[in-house]
Structure formats: C-alpha cells, structure tokens
XYZ file of C-alpha atoms in Angstrom:
366
model
C -5.165 -5.035 -7.844
C -1.665 -5.804 -7.371
C -0.560 -3.955 -4.253
C 2.478 -1.566 -4.152
C 3.507 -3.483 -1.168
C 1.877 -6.278 0.713
C 3.059 -5.921 4.445
C 0.278 -8.344 5.462
C 1.890 -11.034 3.373
C 5.463 -9.795 4.456
C 4.715 -10.434 7.935
C 2.620 -13.364 7.544
C 5.372 -15.391 6.822
C 6.747 -14.974 10.366
C 3.373 -14.604 12.181
C 3.953 -17.213 14.782
C 7.617 -16.270 15.923
C 6.322 -12.744 15.850
C 3.310 -13.920 18.057
C 5.736 -15.675 20.268
C 8.147 -12.680 20.598
C 5.253 -10.493 21.469
C 3.893 -13.096 23.986
C 7.505 -13.045 25.634
C 7.393 -9.427 26.040
C 3.910 -9.518 27.581
C 4.589 -12.452 29.603
C 8.017 -10.598 31.102
C 6.005 -7.585 32.562
C 9.094 -5.227 31.558
C 8.207 -3.017 28.356
C 10.634 -0.353 27.983
C 14.399 -0.454 28.058
C 14.853 -4.023 28.775
C 16.584 -7.183 27.446
C 14.991 -7.093 23.728
C 16.351 -3.634 23.356
C 19.546 -4.656 24.270
C 19.580 -7.835 22.240
C 18.543 -6.058 19.103
C 20.780 -3.391 19.309
C 23.879 -5.650 19.808
C 22.513 -8.094 16.776
C 21.818 -4.861 14.623
C 25.356 -3.568 15.183
C 26.518 -6.937 14.517
C 24.761 -7.180 11.295
C 26.020 -3.603 10.188
C 29.408 -4.184 11.124
C 29.468 -1.395 13.802
C 30.312 -1.024 17.613
C 27.067 0.315 18.574
C 23.268 0.666 17.804
C 21.289 2.739 19.675
C 17.425 2.459 19.574
C 15.213 5.366 19.149
C 11.574 5.986 18.382
C 11.779 6.662 14.892
C 14.298 7.382 12.035
C 13.594 11.039 12.245
C 14.757 10.946 15.593
C 17.926 9.007 14.885
C 19.101 11.818 12.488
C 18.058 14.630 14.646
C 19.475 13.186 18.009
C 22.743 12.312 16.166
C 23.158 16.218 15.220
C 21.840 17.299 18.673
C 24.568 15.112 20.121
C 27.280 16.327 18.011
C 26.274 19.982 19.147
C 26.338 18.903 22.921
C 29.764 17.512 22.171
C 30.942 20.610 20.620
C 31.466 19.082 17.114
C 28.830 21.360 15.659
C 27.016 24.773 16.340
C 24.029 26.693 15.628
C 24.422 27.920 11.884
C 26.713 25.308 10.850
C 26.158 24.325 7.192
C 25.214 20.535 6.408
C 25.429 19.416 2.736
C 22.420 17.133 1.987
C 20.744 15.817 -1.436
C 18.153 18.481 -2.706
C 15.896 15.254 -3.741
C 15.837 13.498 -0.242
C 12.862 12.871 1.567
C 12.056 16.019 4.034
C 12.906 13.971 6.918
C 16.784 14.519 6.144
C 16.284 18.459 6.043
C 14.000 18.326 9.024
C 16.739 16.880 11.457
C 19.010 19.571 10.135
C 16.639 22.402 10.662
C 15.167 21.218 14.206
C 18.824 21.648 15.303
C 19.190 25.213 13.952
C 21.808 23.952 11.423
C 21.889 25.300 7.945
C 20.938 22.667 5.114
C 23.023 23.094 1.843
C 20.941 21.499 -0.835
C 23.053 19.602 -3.454
C 22.070 18.447 -6.861
C 22.152 14.414 -6.991
C 23.499 12.225 -9.428
C 20.782 11.719 -12.219
C 22.129 8.035 -12.934
C 21.881 7.026 -8.979
C 19.689 9.936 -7.668
C 22.227 9.971 -4.997
C 24.560 12.803 -3.605
C 26.954 13.753 -6.376
C 30.505 13.883 -4.844
C 31.418 16.604 -7.427
C 28.606 18.727 -6.582
C 29.301 17.989 -2.883
C 32.888 19.340 -2.973
C 31.861 22.310 -4.785
C 29.038 23.125 -2.272
C 31.672 23.224 0.721
C 32.410 26.580 2.402
C 34.011 27.739 5.349
C 30.769 27.167 7.461
C 30.246 23.487 6.266
C 30.707 21.016 9.199
C 28.945 17.889 8.032
C 27.729 15.847 5.089
C 24.341 13.913 5.191
C 24.276 11.492 2.136
C 20.956 9.721 1.811
C 20.895 6.298 0.377
C 17.804 6.903 -1.552
C 15.508 3.994 -2.836
C 17.888 1.500 -1.288
C 21.060 2.025 -3.053
C 24.268 3.145 -1.142
C 25.529 6.724 -2.025
C 29.285 6.875 -3.569
C 30.502 6.430 0.150
C 34.333 5.950 -0.717
C 34.245 9.123 -2.520
C 32.049 11.177 0.326
C 34.410 9.805 2.981
C 37.486 11.046 1.146
C 36.058 14.359 0.717
C 35.115 14.448 4.436
C 38.837 13.415 5.496
C 40.182 16.084 3.656
C 37.951 18.779 4.631
C 37.469 17.557 8.271
C 33.915 17.180 8.073
C 31.621 14.811 9.998
C 29.482 12.583 7.993
C 26.013 11.132 8.936
C 24.326 8.514 6.764
C 20.615 8.470 6.236
C 20.253 4.726 5.575
C 16.385 4.757 6.544
C 15.976 2.780 3.243
C 19.342 1.063 2.708
C 19.303 -1.819 5.355
C 21.891 -4.365 4.407
C 23.067 -2.471 1.416
C 26.963 -2.689 1.105
C 29.919 -1.634 -1.019
C 32.804 -4.153 -1.058
C 31.292 -5.957 1.999
C 31.087 -2.657 4.002
C 27.312 -2.207 4.773
C 25.139 1.206 5.375
C 25.655 2.450 8.610
C 29.202 1.768 8.963
C 30.458 4.310 6.458
C 30.055 7.529 8.012
C 30.896 8.660 11.690
C 27.289 7.773 12.587
C 24.169 6.646 10.605
C 20.269 6.999 11.156
C 18.202 4.196 10.415
C 14.434 3.932 10.260
C 12.364 0.588 10.937
C 9.197 2.172 9.799
C 6.954 -0.695 8.937
C 7.115 -0.339 5.195
C 10.823 -0.414 5.174
C 12.901 -3.638 4.044
C 13.648 -4.254 7.683
C 10.125 -2.865 9.280
C 8.913 -2.925 12.538
C 4.890 -3.191 13.515
C 5.177 0.475 14.003
C 7.430 3.286 14.405
C 10.990 2.501 15.423
C 14.504 3.861 14.627
C 18.139 3.308 15.632
C 21.863 4.983 15.115
C 24.627 3.050 14.410
C 28.176 4.110 15.215
C 31.873 3.404 16.359
C 31.874 6.143 18.486
C 31.902 5.232 22.139
C 31.342 9.071 23.383
C 28.899 9.919 20.729
C 26.993 6.466 21.591
C 26.826 7.266 25.342
C 25.575 10.692 24.427
C 22.741 9.524 22.298
C 21.529 7.071 25.035
C 21.085 9.890 27.469
C 19.526 12.260 24.971
C 16.928 10.123 24.097
C 16.124 9.051 27.769
C 15.366 12.671 28.762
C 19.045 13.697 29.022
C 19.594 11.090 31.579
C 22.749 8.748 31.886
C 21.575 7.813 35.304
C 18.108 7.780 36.833
C 16.858 11.036 38.192
C 19.970 12.648 37.107
C 20.065 14.802 33.836
C 23.069 15.838 31.651
C 21.133 17.205 29.063
C 17.561 18.892 27.891
C 16.738 15.569 26.258
C 13.671 14.133 25.032
C 11.756 10.617 25.233
C 12.738 8.748 22.069
C 13.514 5.139 22.998
C 12.759 1.834 21.079
C 10.010 -0.230 23.013
C 10.693 -3.716 23.951
C 7.965 -4.929 21.726
C 9.140 -3.431 18.575
C 12.611 -4.679 19.455
C 11.250 -8.096 19.717
C 9.392 -7.865 16.429
C 12.741 -6.565 14.828
C 14.968 -9.415 16.363
C 12.522 -11.967 14.462
C 12.582 -10.021 11.150
C 16.439 -9.196 11.103
C 17.003 -13.154 10.777
C 15.276 -13.158 7.576
C 16.513 -9.739 6.084
C 19.016 -11.278 3.839
C 16.634 -13.738 2.411
C 14.186 -10.783 1.582
C 17.015 -8.527 -0.127
C 17.587 -11.674 -2.372
C 13.988 -11.934 -3.141
C 13.886 -8.016 -3.857
C 16.925 -8.381 -6.090
C 15.157 -11.094 -8.329
C 12.267 -8.811 -8.639
C 14.542 -5.773 -9.563
C 16.641 -8.255 -12.034
C 13.431 -9.357 -13.841
C 12.037 -5.676 -14.254
C 15.475 -4.544 -15.691
C 15.875 -7.542 -17.818
C 12.216 -7.401 -19.041
C 11.282 -3.831 -19.577
C 12.110 -2.282 -22.833
C 10.095 0.235 -23.571
C 12.055 3.299 -24.547
C 9.736 5.783 -22.890
C 10.787 4.229 -19.527
C 14.236 4.994 -17.924
C 15.129 2.074 -15.857
C 17.499 2.088 -12.460
C 21.479 1.701 -13.377
C 22.593 -0.636 -10.745
C 21.635 -3.992 -9.589
C 24.702 -4.995 -7.371
C 25.282 -5.440 -3.794
C 25.096 -1.683 -3.134
C 21.309 -1.791 -3.660
C 18.700 -3.422 -1.628
C 15.812 -2.173 -3.737
C 13.811 -0.562 -0.978
C 11.739 0.933 -3.900
C 12.082 0.211 -7.511
C 12.164 3.641 -9.428
C 11.403 4.316 -13.143
C 11.478 7.641 -14.610
C 8.814 8.590 -17.397
C 8.355 11.975 -19.325
C 4.424 11.141 -19.059
C 4.664 9.713 -15.568
C 1.037 10.633 -14.557
C -0.035 9.033 -17.805
C 1.790 5.782 -16.936
C 0.363 5.656 -13.290
C -3.087 6.331 -14.371
C -2.473 3.602 -17.078
C -1.009 0.836 -14.699
C -3.927 1.650 -12.075
C -6.536 1.203 -14.814
C -4.731 -2.396 -15.466
C -4.776 -3.263 -11.694
C -1.184 -2.095 -10.810
C -0.840 0.033 -7.593
C 2.182 2.428 -7.793
C 3.546 5.382 -5.846
C 5.802 8.477 -6.108
C 8.989 8.782 -4.151
C 8.464 11.749 -4.151
C 5.883 14.375 -5.674
C 7.600 17.646 -4.456
C 11.228 18.159 -3.470
C 11.857 19.801 -0.070
C 12.460 23.059 -1.682
C 8.918 23.414 -2.994
C 7.220 22.466 0.238
C 5.166 24.950 2.076
C 7.404 23.996 5.289
C 10.402 25.594 3.700
C 8.554 28.479 1.802
C 11.435 30.576 1.824
C 13.268 28.299 -0.748
C 10.105 28.046 -2.844
C 11.842 30.282 -5.571
C 15.154 28.359 -5.863
C 15.963 26.187 -8.800
C 17.385 22.974 -8.374
C 16.674 21.486 -12.108
C 17.875 17.957 -11.881
C 16.013 17.319 -8.658
C 12.755 18.839 -10.179
C 13.086 16.657 -13.189
C 13.604 13.717 -11.006
C 10.301 14.694 -8.702
C 8.352 15.252 -12.070
C 9.227 11.860 -13.545
C 9.748 9.157 -11.013
C 7.409 6.508 -10.237
C 7.930 3.255 -7.951
C 6.691 0.033 -9.223
C 5.599 -2.699 -6.810
C 8.324 -4.554 -5.302
C 8.649 -6.654 -2.270
C 9.774 -10.108 -1.080
C 6.578 -11.741 -1.515
C 5.554 -10.093 -4.885
C 4.698 -13.318 -7.005
C 6.593 -13.667 -10.469
C 3.532 -13.982 -12.380
C 2.483 -10.567 -11.295
C 6.055 -9.364 -11.854
C 5.647 -10.400 -15.523
C 2.322 -9.051 -15.918
C 3.813 -5.495 -14.821
C 6.493 -5.897 -17.488
C 4.163 -6.644 -19.849
C 1.972 -3.550 -19.056
C 5.092 -1.333 -18.922
C 5.993 -2.572 -22.480
C 2.807 -1.937 -23.868
C 2.382 1.687 -22.856
C 2.235 4.147 -25.363
C 2.575 8.006 -24.853
C-alpha cells in the first residue's frame, strides 16, 4: 500500500538530529518556557518575516487565543461577526464560537477552494469586525485583495495558516499578511512536531504581549494575573523538534512541489479535476483533486494499493456540533465536500509511486 503520508520516513531523515535535540532538553532539566521555545519563536518569526512568534499548545489555540486577545484589547466584543470560508476545517469555526463571536460563512472560490474576495465583501455588515481567511490545502488565499477589503472597511484579519507554512505571494509569506496568523505544527503538517504544537505570528507588540499572558494562565508576571487565562504553551521538547525540522522546510516544499507538478502534468483523465495553481503561493500540504464519482475513485485506488483521504467529508454547517446550521445551503461548499479526494503527497514519496498513482488515475473509468 502506498501510504497517504509516511511520517516515519519523513522524520527518519532527521532522526539523529531529533534525538540529539531531545537529549539536550532532557539533560537541561528545564522543560517548559525555556531556551528552546524562545529560540524557535525567534527563528520561526524570522522565517515568516514577522516581529513576533508566540508558541502555544496547538493550532486551534493559536486562532482562539488571538481572537480572545483582541477582545481583551477592546478590538472585538461578543456578538461581533467574523467572516470565514464555509468549506474550512471546523477548527476555524470553533475558534470563533468559543469566543462568543458570530461566524459568517462565505462560499469559496471553486478554482482555489479559498475565501472569495467578492463574496467576502458582499457579506460585510455593520457587525463585521474581522475576516478569517484560511490558506486551505497549502495555498495562500488572495491576500492582497482581502487586505484591501479589510483596510477599506477597518477590519481585523486573522490568517489561518495551519496548512501553509512557507507559502508566499511576491515573497511575502503566510503569517505576515494579516494582523495575526495562527499556525499548527500537528505532526502531519508541512512543518510538523512530534506531537501537538502551534504558534501565532504578528507584528503587533501589544497583541504579542497579551497572547503570552493569556496562554500562561493570564499571567504577565509570576503569580500576578492580568486575565482569566488558560494553559496553552509550546513545550521545550516540541520546540526543539521544530527547530530541527524548520531548517529543512524549504527543501521539503521543493520536494512537494515536484510531486504536485508531476501529478498536474501527468494526470489527464477528464473525469478528474486537478488543482489550478503550482506557483509559490502553494506549498501542497495536500494535493486535492475532484471527481463526480469520488467514492468510486477512492475505492478503486484503495483496491490498487493507494491510500487516499478526504479533506473534508462534511462541511461545518452540516456537522452535529452546529446543528442550528444544518438546514442552511452553501452549494459551492457542498459540491467541494462531496467531490474532493486527496492523493498521496510528501517530501519522501518515491517517484515510482507517483507515476503509479498517475497511471491508475488515468486508467480509472466511471
């Protein structure tokens, strides 16, 4: 079976360095909020081109705490509306509702699966205070257009960069477009830890200071608490792992782009809709195709030894968690969720496997 993503093979490339980094932390005797976290924050901020990176426990917390920080700073209040793509992973929505803000679901651009600027502007009301673009599948949303809309309407922009580490438009990377950005370092991400981890990037000094306190029990100084905070901290061992893997991220992106280019140039089955972009804006966290007979194609590939995944089977408005939305209709998003299928992609995927997958896709018949 060709695996969808071989994490063991990816991490095996850096095994000795990862073990050494972990050993250094163990031997240091300091396991929370130490030198590894501070070093990774500085290195990741420099990589993204931002002033600050604030380590947190996971990607959901990165989004949730940023919105919470804006509330503490008086920039948001309960009941404010946040525009978000209707086809995103549910974490983007959870971060909004956890803060008692109102998600306004907007249909995406079918060509890119990302937030549509035209639909975004049409959704703005007197209650709109923020936009949460999601760089889905590893491709940057149209950030120049979205930032223009935000500037004209005086809106905050929080990028969901969980899948887009290193993606850029004209040299400006994910995490450096909006007023802040949330990153996930879940093991399967392009920059993945060996457990849960996340970070917020921003150029706003006040926001960065507030986030650091909120994620540390609301404390800016030991035993003094400014806020009713939470415990959401990037730990030393995961930071050490991420420091190793950050050094190789750009090379892994190049390898992912090579796989994507091979798929795009090789798959010619008219029943399969390919992604439209293969430029610097895309880092190919996943390679997503569409097919009217998606389930049949997935079974066919599985029967022929290829593991695929669906990102994602159900849109947020059809989830039980948001049952009050279940009768709403977002036809573009619903078509996407009914048709998408993610092919194997990764920096260690052998070229022979890529060619085998291409041949199988071309031989698939409805």
